[in-house]
Amino acid sequence: MKLARVLGSITSTHKNKELEGEKLLWLQPVGPDGKEEGKPVLAVDRVDAGKGDLVIYLDEGGSAKLIMGKPRAPVRVVVVGVVDSLTWEGESCKK
């Protein structure tokens, strides 16, 4: 699992049938220090996260499909948690 900041939501008028009704988010991966790490990714939201939230996401297709309960869904990344607080090496980090 990895950390990311939600940049916003994605609206799609046409999408794969398995993704109908799913909320899509644009995520910026971050480290525990909050600094950006890598390029933004598209993810399916399973926890009702919103813009600016710090989230935990899974970047592994088989597990993402299992979490969604949709084995045929074309999904690799899924948001599985919203971070309330974060402690790293004994220090409380900014949310």
PDB file of C-alpha atoms in Angstrom, residues 26-90:
ATOM      1  CA  TRP A  26      -6.670  11.619  -9.614  1.00  0.00           C
ATOM      2  CA  LEU A  27      -3.934  10.886  -7.024  1.00  0.00           C
ATOM      3  CA  GLN A  28      -0.469  12.329  -6.455  1.00  0.00           C
ATOM      4  CA  PRO A  29       1.714   9.727  -4.718  1.00  0.00           C
ATOM      5  CA  VAL A  30       3.559  11.145  -1.684  1.00  0.00           C
ATOM      6  CA  GLY A  31       6.048   9.951   0.912  1.00  0.00           C
ATOM      7  CA  PRO A  32       5.377   9.995   4.666  1.00  0.00           C
ATOM      8  CA  ASP A  33       6.907  13.487   4.694  1.00  0.00           C
ATOM      9  CA  GLY A  34       4.189  14.675   2.278  1.00  0.00           C
ATOM     10  CA  LYS A  35       6.605  15.282  -0.600  1.00  0.00           C
ATOM     11  CA  GLU A  36       5.499  14.233  -4.074  1.00  0.00           C
ATOM     12  CA  GLU A  37       6.867  10.930  -5.321  1.00  0.00           C
ATOM     13  CA  GLY A  38       6.376   9.985  -8.947  1.00  0.00           C
ATOM     14  CA  LYS A  39       3.639  10.768 -11.417  1.00  0.00           C
ATOM     15  CA  PRO A  40      -0.090  11.113 -10.667  1.00  0.00           C
ATOM     16  CA  VAL A  41      -2.275   8.018 -11.049  1.00  0.00           C
ATOM     17  CA  LEU A  42      -5.952   7.332 -11.701  1.00  0.00           C
ATOM     18  CA  ALA A  43      -7.722   5.257  -9.040  1.00  0.00           C
ATOM     19  CA  VAL A  44     -11.134   3.881  -8.159  1.00  0.00           C
ATOM     20  CA  ASP A  45     -12.399   5.343  -4.860  1.00  0.00           C
ATOM     21  CA  ARG A  46     -13.837   2.825  -2.369  1.00  0.00           C
ATOM     22  CA  VAL A  47     -13.840   5.121   0.691  1.00  0.00           C
ATOM     23  CA  ASP A  48     -15.506   8.373  -0.451  1.00  0.00           C
ATOM     24  CA  ALA A  49     -12.288  10.416  -0.365  1.00  0.00           C
ATOM     25  CA  GLY A  50     -12.244  14.034  -1.497  1.00  0.00           C
ATOM     26  CA  LYS A  51      -9.888  16.618  -2.931  1.00  0.00           C
ATOM     27  CA  GLY A  52      -6.959  17.286  -0.605  1.00  0.00           C
ATOM     28  CA  ASP A  53      -7.390  14.090   1.442  1.00  0.00           C
ATOM     29  CA  LEU A  54      -4.356  11.990   2.284  1.00  0.00           C
ATOM     30  CA  VAL A  55      -5.236   8.426   1.297  1.00  0.00           C
ATOM     31  CA  ILE A  56      -3.876   4.902   1.266  1.00  0.00           C
ATOM     32  CA  TYR A  57      -4.060   3.203  -2.098  1.00  0.00           C
ATOM     33  CA  LEU A  58      -3.303  -0.210  -3.490  1.00  0.00           C
ATOM     34  CA  ASP A  59      -1.481  -0.459  -6.816  1.00  0.00           C
ATOM     35  CA  GLU A  60      -1.917  -4.107  -7.778  1.00  0.00           C
ATOM     36  CA  GLY A  61      -4.566  -5.210 -10.256  1.00  0.00           C
ATOM     37  CA  GLY A  62      -5.510  -8.607  -8.831  1.00  0.00           C
ATOM     38  CA  SER A  63      -5.994  -7.278  -5.305  1.00  0.00           C
ATOM     39  CA  ALA A  64      -7.810  -4.175  -6.580  1.00  0.00           C
ATOM     40  CA  LYS A  65     -10.315  -6.352  -8.442  1.00  0.00           C
ATOM     41  CA  LEU A  66     -10.777  -8.511  -5.338  1.00  0.00           C
ATOM     42  CA  ILE A  67     -11.470  -5.451  -3.152  1.00  0.00           C
ATOM     43  CA  MET A  68     -13.990  -4.188  -5.697  1.00  0.00           C
ATOM     44  CA  GLY A  69     -15.626  -7.595  -6.047  1.00  0.00           C
ATOM     45  CA  LYS A  70     -15.362  -7.231  -9.826  1.00  0.00           C
ATOM     46  CA  PRO A  71     -12.894  -9.784 -11.248  1.00  0.00           C
ATOM     47  CA  ARG A  72     -13.329  -8.507 -14.812  1.00  0.00           C
ATOM     48  CA  ALA A  73     -12.899  -4.801 -14.039  1.00  0.00           C
ATOM     49  CA  PRO A  74      -9.994  -3.100 -15.862  1.00  0.00           C
ATOM     50  CA  VAL A  75      -8.556  -1.758 -12.601  1.00  0.00           C
ATOM     51  CA  ARG A  76      -5.045  -1.606 -11.171  1.00  0.00           C
ATOM     52  CA  VAL A  77      -5.276   1.162  -8.531  1.00  0.00           C
ATOM     53  CA  VAL A  78      -7.909   1.480  -5.791  1.00  0.00           C
ATOM     54  CA  VAL A  79      -8.170   3.838  -2.790  1.00  0.00           C
ATOM     55  CA  VAL A  80      -8.678   1.771   0.367  1.00  0.00           C
ATOM     56  CA  GLY A  81      -8.406   4.297   3.217  1.00  0.00           C
ATOM     57  CA  VAL A  82      -8.389   7.945   4.284  1.00  0.00           C
ATOM     58  CA  VAL A  83      -5.522   8.839   6.656  1.00  0.00           C
ATOM     59  CA  ASP A  84      -6.593  10.558   9.888  1.00  0.00           C
ATOM     60  CA  SER A  85      -3.088  10.887  11.332  1.00  0.00           C
ATOM     61  CA  LEU A  86       0.403   9.690  10.464  1.00  0.00           C
ATOM     62  CA  THR A  87       3.407   9.058  12.699  1.00  0.00           C
ATOM     63  CA  TRP A  88       6.750   8.358  11.017  1.00  0.00           C
ATOM     64  CA  GLU A  89       9.899   7.484  12.962  1.00  0.00           C
ATOM     65  CA  GLY A  90       8.329   8.728  16.181  1.00  0.00           C
TER      66      GLY A  90
END
